[in-house]
Structures are given as structure tokens and as C-alpha cells.
Amino acid sequence: MKGLVGRFEKTVAGRQEITSRIGTLDRRTRALLITVDGRTSVGDLLARALQLGLESDAVFALQQEGFIQHVGELGHVSDVQPSAGSLPSGAKQNSRFRKRSLAAARMYLMDVMVRTLGTAEHPIRTRLIEATDPGSVEQAFEAFLEMLRETATPSVVAHIEESFRDQLPIRQ
């Protein structure tokens, strides 16, 4: 599969597909698109595709349909370049950063909960909806992680935790 090296990120069309739930993609392919984050290697994406029951060419199909692109291709519009003084000393030295917010972290977590729990009416999700401060969001997340550890593989749990934490604002 020529062209499937490096890392991929969602295009504008890919982000619109996720946020608008247009229905262009089937459920498993949409789940694969959600995992595309600009940091995960193509090999990991191919493995995820197989875990989701997709063919190995699913990643290539997402690229051909314009939902993902190689990191750094023209047309990327969501780069945010923080000032040198805004990074904590332990932050990754990477020129690519995305916007972080409590709202983005909550929305990501709500989406994962619905997909994982299969229902929008779950007590942990209700706690998350009512959470408005970082502490209460973190408590709802920890409760969700506890439950998730009983049903999901450690790699899925780690991926969800990392993605959630990457959405949170950087603590000063």
C-alpha cells in the first residue's frame, strides 16, 4: 500500500464527519477515523482497523476519500503555535499543538462513553454532563476508567486515557 507511511491526521472533511455524524461512513470505519490523531503510526492504525473487523486497506480508503492526510500536508488548518513561555517544562518539544479545553475533553469523553456504554443514559455520563469544573470532570473520568478497565483491553484504556488528557488544558 503505497503512501501509507508516517502518521495521519484528520482533514477538514474528516473532522466534519466526526462532529456532524453525517453517516457517510459505516460504524467501524467511523470508529477508525476517530482514532486518527496525528501521532499514531500507520502500523498502529492498520492494527486498529483489523481489531475493528475492517480490511487492511481501510486506512488507505480513508485517505483516498479525503478524510485523512499525512501530517503536515497542505490544507491543515487546526495548528496552534503556543508561545515559548506557555509550555510547561515537561511538555513534548513538538511544533504541532492543538487547542485544549475542558469543553473539548468533556465532549471527547461523552462521545467515548456513548460508543462504549451503548447508551446515553448512564450514571457516569450524567455525572460528566453535570460536571463544570476540572475536578468534577476528572472524577467522572476516573469512574469511567475504572469501569472501562473491567471490559476493555489495556491498550484501549491507555489510548482513551491519553486522548482525554491531551484534550485537557495544560496546567500552569
PDB file of C-alpha atoms in Angstrom:
ATOM      1  CA  MET A   1       0.000   0.000   0.000  1.00  0.00           C
ATOM      2  CA  LYS A   2       1.990   2.853  -1.325  1.00  0.00           C
ATOM      3  CA  GLY A   3       1.611   6.110   0.579  1.00  0.00           C
ATOM      4  CA  LEU A   4       0.874   4.545   3.942  1.00  0.00           C
ATOM      5  CA  VAL A   5       3.950   5.544   5.868  1.00  0.00           C
ATOM      6  CA  GLY A   6       4.378   8.054   8.649  1.00  0.00           C
ATOM      7  CA  ARG A   7       1.428   9.463  10.536  1.00  0.00           C
ATOM      8  CA  PHE A   8      -2.016  10.674   9.537  1.00  0.00           C
ATOM      9  CA  GLU A   9      -4.321  13.405  10.793  1.00  0.00           C
ATOM     10  CA  LYS A  10      -7.954  14.149  10.050  1.00  0.00           C
ATOM     11  CA  THR A  11      -8.705  16.594   7.249  1.00  0.00           C
ATOM     12  CA  VAL A  12     -11.425  19.220   7.497  1.00  0.00           C
ATOM     13  CA  ALA A  13     -13.777  16.678   5.894  1.00  0.00           C
ATOM     14  CA  GLY A  14     -12.712  14.054   8.450  1.00  0.00           C
ATOM     15  CA  ARG A  15     -13.363  16.379  11.374  1.00  0.00           C
ATOM     16  CA  GLN A  16     -16.738  17.338   9.884  1.00  0.00           C
ATOM     17  CA  GLU A  17     -17.648  13.660   9.506  1.00  0.00           C
ATOM     18  CA  ILE A  18     -16.900  13.071  13.193  1.00  0.00           C
ATOM     19  CA  THR A  19     -18.673  16.146  14.532  1.00  0.00           C
ATOM     20  CA  SER A  20     -21.703  16.173  12.262  1.00  0.00           C
ATOM     21  CA  ARG A  21     -22.290  12.411  12.142  1.00  0.00           C
ATOM     22  CA  ILE A  22     -23.365  12.732   8.522  1.00  0.00           C
ATOM     23  CA  GLY A  23     -23.369   8.972   8.114  1.00  0.00           C
ATOM     24  CA  THR A  24     -21.038   8.773   5.141  1.00  0.00           C
ATOM     25  CA  LEU A  25     -19.007   6.097   6.915  1.00  0.00           C
ATOM     26  CA  ASP A  26     -20.152   2.869   8.495  1.00  0.00           C
ATOM     27  CA  ARG A  27     -19.801   2.497  12.259  1.00  0.00           C
ATOM     28  CA  ARG A  28     -16.488   0.608  12.249  1.00  0.00           C
ATOM     29  CA  THR A  29     -14.823   2.912   9.724  1.00  0.00           C
ATOM     30  CA  ARG A  30     -16.040   5.935  11.691  1.00  0.00           C
ATOM     31  CA  ALA A  31     -14.513   4.405  14.844  1.00  0.00           C
ATOM     32  CA  LEU A  32     -11.218   4.055  12.976  1.00  0.00           C
ATOM     33  CA  LEU A  33     -11.412   7.682  11.806  1.00  0.00           C
ATOM     34  CA  ILE A  34     -11.942   8.817  15.395  1.00  0.00           C
ATOM     35  CA  THR A  35      -8.628   7.212  16.403  1.00  0.00           C
ATOM     36  CA  VAL A  36      -6.647   9.175  13.791  1.00  0.00           C
ATOM     37  CA  ASP A  37      -4.861  11.819  15.857  1.00  0.00           C
ATOM     38  CA  GLY A  38      -1.716  12.869  14.022  1.00  0.00           C
ATOM     39  CA  ARG A  39       0.566  10.940  16.383  1.00  0.00           C
ATOM     40  CA  THR A  40      -0.390   7.321  15.853  1.00  0.00           C
ATOM     41  CA  SER A  41       1.753   5.452  13.332  1.00  0.00           C
ATOM     42  CA  VAL A  42       0.267   3.904  10.222  1.00  0.00           C
ATOM     43  CA  GLY A  43       1.147   0.465  11.597  1.00  0.00           C
ATOM     44  CA  ASP A  44      -0.929   1.132  14.701  1.00  0.00           C
ATOM     45  CA  LEU A  45      -3.818   2.400  12.573  1.00  0.00           C
ATOM     46  CA  LEU A  46      -3.679  -0.744  10.440  1.00  0.00           C
ATOM     47  CA  ALA A  47      -3.740  -2.871  13.605  1.00  0.00           C
ATOM     48  CA  ARG A  48      -6.745  -0.909  14.891  1.00  0.00           C
ATOM     49  CA  ALA A  49      -8.529  -1.423  11.584  1.00  0.00           C
ATOM     50  CA  LEU A  50      -8.069  -5.171  11.901  1.00  0.00           C
ATOM     51  CA  GLN A  51      -9.229  -5.090  15.549  1.00  0.00           C
ATOM     52  CA  LEU A  52     -12.380  -3.321  14.393  1.00  0.00           C
ATOM     53  CA  GLY A  53     -13.001  -6.048  11.813  1.00  0.00           C
ATOM     54  CA  LEU A  54     -12.064  -3.881   8.830  1.00  0.00           C
ATOM     55  CA  GLU A  55      -9.878  -4.840   5.897  1.00  0.00           C
ATOM     56  CA  SER A  56      -6.258  -3.724   5.984  1.00  0.00           C
ATOM     57  CA  ASP A  57      -6.969  -1.204   3.197  1.00  0.00           C
ATOM     58  CA  ALA A  58      -9.417   0.788   5.392  1.00  0.00           C
ATOM     59  CA  VAL A  59      -6.733   3.357   6.265  1.00  0.00           C
ATOM     60  CA  PHE A  60      -5.891   3.782   2.580  1.00  0.00           C
ATOM     61  CA  ALA A  61      -9.612   4.188   1.801  1.00  0.00           C
ATOM     62  CA  LEU A  62      -9.936   6.971   4.411  1.00  0.00           C
ATOM     63  CA  GLN A  63      -7.005   8.729   2.758  1.00  0.00           C
ATOM     64  CA  GLN A  64      -8.408   8.290  -0.748  1.00  0.00           C
ATOM     65  CA  GLU A  65     -11.835   9.587   0.350  1.00  0.00           C
ATOM     66  CA  GLY A  66     -10.214  12.712   1.795  1.00  0.00           C
ATOM     67  CA  PHE A  67     -10.961  12.062   5.481  1.00  0.00           C
ATOM     68  CA  ILE A  68      -7.282  11.811   6.496  1.00  0.00           C
ATOM     69  CA  GLN A  69      -3.983  13.154   5.224  1.00  0.00           C
ATOM     70  CA  HIS A  70      -0.315  12.803   6.043  1.00  0.00           C
ATOM     71  CA  VAL A  71       0.692  15.005   8.961  1.00  0.00           C
ATOM     72  CA  GLY A  72       1.904  18.321   7.620  1.00  0.00           C
ATOM     73  CA  GLU A  73       0.214  18.196   4.196  1.00  0.00           C
ATOM     74  CA  LEU A  74      -1.157  21.471   2.868  1.00  0.00           C
ATOM     75  CA  GLY A  75      -4.656  22.293   3.948  1.00  0.00           C
ATOM     76  CA  HIS A  76      -4.151  21.644   7.646  1.00  0.00           C
ATOM     77  CA  VAL A  77      -5.989  24.427   9.465  1.00  0.00           C
ATOM     78  CA  SER A  78      -6.036  23.473  13.141  1.00  0.00           C
ATOM     79  CA  ASP A  79      -2.439  24.185  14.119  1.00  0.00           C
ATOM     80  CA  VAL A  80      -1.989  26.298  17.196  1.00  0.00           C
ATOM     81  CA  GLN A  81       1.505  27.548  17.923  1.00  0.00           C
ATOM     82  CA  PRO A  82       1.882  28.378  21.614  1.00  0.00           C
ATOM     83  CA  SER A  83       4.394  30.963  22.717  1.00  0.00           C
ATOM     84  CA  ALA A  84       7.628  29.593  24.147  1.00  0.00           C
ATOM     85  CA  GLY A  85       6.699  30.726  27.645  1.00  0.00           C
ATOM     86  CA  SER A  86       3.316  28.959  27.657  1.00  0.00           C
ATOM     87  CA  LEU A  87       4.723  25.426  27.640  1.00  0.00           C
ATOM     88  CA  PRO A  88       5.395  23.618  30.886  1.00  0.00           C
ATOM     89  CA  SER A  89       8.958  22.369  31.243  1.00  0.00           C
ATOM     90  CA  GLY A  90       7.854  18.741  30.801  1.00  0.00           C
ATOM     91  CA  ALA A  91       5.850  19.365  27.616  1.00  0.00           C
ATOM     92  CA  LYS A  92       6.795  17.493  24.494  1.00  0.00           C
ATOM     93  CA  GLN A  93       9.053  19.585  22.308  1.00  0.00           C
ATOM     94  CA  ASN A  94       6.839  19.407  19.252  1.00  0.00           C
ATOM     95  CA  SER A  95       5.918  22.210  16.879  1.00  0.00           C
ATOM     96  CA  ARG A  96       2.393  20.848  16.472  1.00  0.00           C
ATOM     97  CA  PHE A  97      -0.101  21.549  19.240  1.00  0.00           C
ATOM     98  CA  ARG A  98      -3.856  21.590  19.189  1.00  0.00           C
ATOM     99  CA  LYS A  99      -6.290  23.654  21.142  1.00  0.00           C
ATOM    100  CA  ARG A 100      -7.018  22.243  24.566  1.00  0.00           C
ATOM    101  CA  SER A 101     -10.053  22.937  26.690  1.00  0.00           C
ATOM    102  CA  LEU A 102     -12.165  21.402  29.391  1.00  0.00           C
ATOM    103  CA  ALA A 103     -15.120  21.523  26.996  1.00  0.00           C
ATOM    104  CA  ALA A 104     -13.200  19.579  24.327  1.00  0.00           C
ATOM    105  CA  ALA A 105     -12.165  16.969  26.898  1.00  0.00           C
ATOM    106  CA  ARG A 106     -15.770  16.622  28.101  1.00  0.00           C
ATOM    107  CA  MET A 107     -17.101  16.262  24.546  1.00  0.00           C
ATOM    108  CA  TYR A 108     -14.481  13.647  23.701  1.00  0.00           C
ATOM    109  CA  LEU A 109     -15.311  11.717  26.855  1.00  0.00           C
ATOM    110  CA  MET A 110     -19.068  11.926  26.254  1.00  0.00           C
ATOM    111  CA  ASP A 111     -18.621  10.533  22.757  1.00  0.00           C
ATOM    112  CA  VAL A 112     -16.416   7.692  24.007  1.00  0.00           C
ATOM    113  CA  MET A 113     -18.917   6.893  26.757  1.00  0.00           C
ATOM    114  CA  VAL A 114     -21.825   6.667  24.340  1.00  0.00           C
ATOM    115  CA  ARG A 115     -19.836   4.429  21.992  1.00  0.00           C
ATOM    116  CA  THR A 116     -18.523   2.280  24.853  1.00  0.00           C
ATOM    117  CA  LEU A 117     -21.582   2.061  27.062  1.00  0.00           C
ATOM    118  CA  GLY A 118     -24.026   1.880  24.189  1.00  0.00           C
ATOM    119  CA  THR A 119     -26.448   4.294  25.813  1.00  0.00           C
ATOM    120  CA  ALA A 120     -26.628   7.965  26.549  1.00  0.00           C
ATOM    121  CA  GLU A 121     -28.427   7.293  29.854  1.00  0.00           C
ATOM    122  CA  HIS A 122     -25.666   6.088  32.172  1.00  0.00           C
ATOM    123  CA  PRO A 123     -24.952   7.444  35.691  1.00  0.00           C
ATOM    124  CA  ILE A 124     -21.280   8.182  34.916  1.00  0.00           C
ATOM    125  CA  ARG A 125     -22.227  10.063  31.754  1.00  0.00           C
ATOM    126  CA  THR A 126     -24.815  12.011  33.748  1.00  0.00           C
ATOM    127  CA  ARG A 127     -22.059  12.966  36.227  1.00  0.00           C
ATOM    128  CA  LEU A 128     -19.923  14.145  33.327  1.00  0.00           C
ATOM    129  CA  ILE A 129     -22.756  16.238  31.857  1.00  0.00           C
ATOM    130  CA  GLU A 130     -23.263  17.935  35.217  1.00  0.00           C
ATOM    131  CA  ALA A 131     -19.510  18.479  35.744  1.00  0.00           C
ATOM    132  CA  THR A 132     -18.398  22.046  35.131  1.00  0.00           C
ATOM    133  CA  ASP A 133     -15.030  22.251  36.846  1.00  0.00           C
ATOM    134  CA  PRO A 134     -11.807  20.309  36.190  1.00  0.00           C
ATOM    135  CA  GLY A 135     -12.072  18.356  39.459  1.00  0.00           C
ATOM    136  CA  SER A 136     -15.554  17.007  38.818  1.00  0.00           C
ATOM    137  CA  VAL A 137     -14.697  16.156  35.187  1.00  0.00           C
ATOM    138  CA  GLU A 138     -11.634  14.268  36.432  1.00  0.00           C
ATOM    139  CA  GLN A 139     -13.761  12.352  38.982  1.00  0.00           C
ATOM    140  CA  ALA A 140     -16.251  11.331  36.298  1.00  0.00           C
ATOM    141  CA  PHE A 141     -13.365  10.280  34.063  1.00  0.00           C
ATOM    142  CA  GLU A 142     -11.765   8.190  36.811  1.00  0.00           C
ATOM    143  CA  ALA A 143     -15.108   6.430  37.455  1.00  0.00           C
ATOM    144  CA  PHE A 144     -15.401   5.707  33.731  1.00  0.00           C
ATOM    145  CA  LEU A 145     -11.811   4.404  33.567  1.00  0.00           C
ATOM    146  CA  GLU A 146     -12.472   2.081  36.492  1.00  0.00           C
ATOM    147  CA  MET A 147     -15.429   0.567  34.683  1.00  0.00           C
ATOM    148  CA  LEU A 148     -13.601   0.509  31.344  1.00  0.00           C
ATOM    149  CA  ARG A 149     -10.645  -1.419  32.794  1.00  0.00           C
ATOM    150  CA  GLU A 150     -13.021  -4.331  33.504  1.00  0.00           C
ATOM    151  CA  THR A 151     -14.246  -4.613  29.922  1.00  0.00           C
ATOM    152  CA  ALA A 152     -11.623  -3.210  27.543  1.00  0.00           C
ATOM    153  CA  THR A 153      -8.076  -4.184  26.705  1.00  0.00           C
ATOM    154  CA  PRO A 154      -5.269  -2.261  28.422  1.00  0.00           C
ATOM    155  CA  SER A 155      -4.239  -0.687  25.103  1.00  0.00           C
ATOM    156  CA  VAL A 156      -7.758   0.677  24.505  1.00  0.00           C
ATOM    157  CA  VAL A 157      -7.903   2.042  28.054  1.00  0.00           C
ATOM    158  CA  ALA A 158      -4.477   3.654  27.610  1.00  0.00           C
ATOM    159  CA  HIS A 159      -5.489   5.177  24.279  1.00  0.00           C
ATOM    160  CA  ILE A 160      -8.694   6.659  25.694  1.00  0.00           C
ATOM    161  CA  GLU A 161      -6.868   7.999  28.742  1.00  0.00           C
ATOM    162  CA  GLU A 162      -4.109   9.574  26.649  1.00  0.00           C
ATOM    163  CA  SER A 163      -6.561  11.117  24.201  1.00  0.00           C
ATOM    164  CA  PHE A 164      -8.676  12.530  27.029  1.00  0.00           C
ATOM    165  CA  ARG A 165      -5.666  14.014  28.791  1.00  0.00           C
ATOM    166  CA  ASP A 166      -4.430  15.501  25.504  1.00  0.00           C
ATOM    167  CA  GLN A 167      -7.696  17.443  25.290  1.00  0.00           C
ATOM    168  CA  LEU A 168      -7.395  18.956  28.776  1.00  0.00           C
ATOM    169  CA  PRO A 169      -5.891  22.433  29.157  1.00  0.00           C
ATOM    170  CA  ILE A 170      -2.231  22.496  30.129  1.00  0.00           C
ATOM    171  CA  ARG A 171      -1.970  23.209  33.844  1.00  0.00           C
ATOM    172  CA  GLN A 172       0.168  26.210  34.646  1.00  0.00           C
TER     173      GLN A 172
END
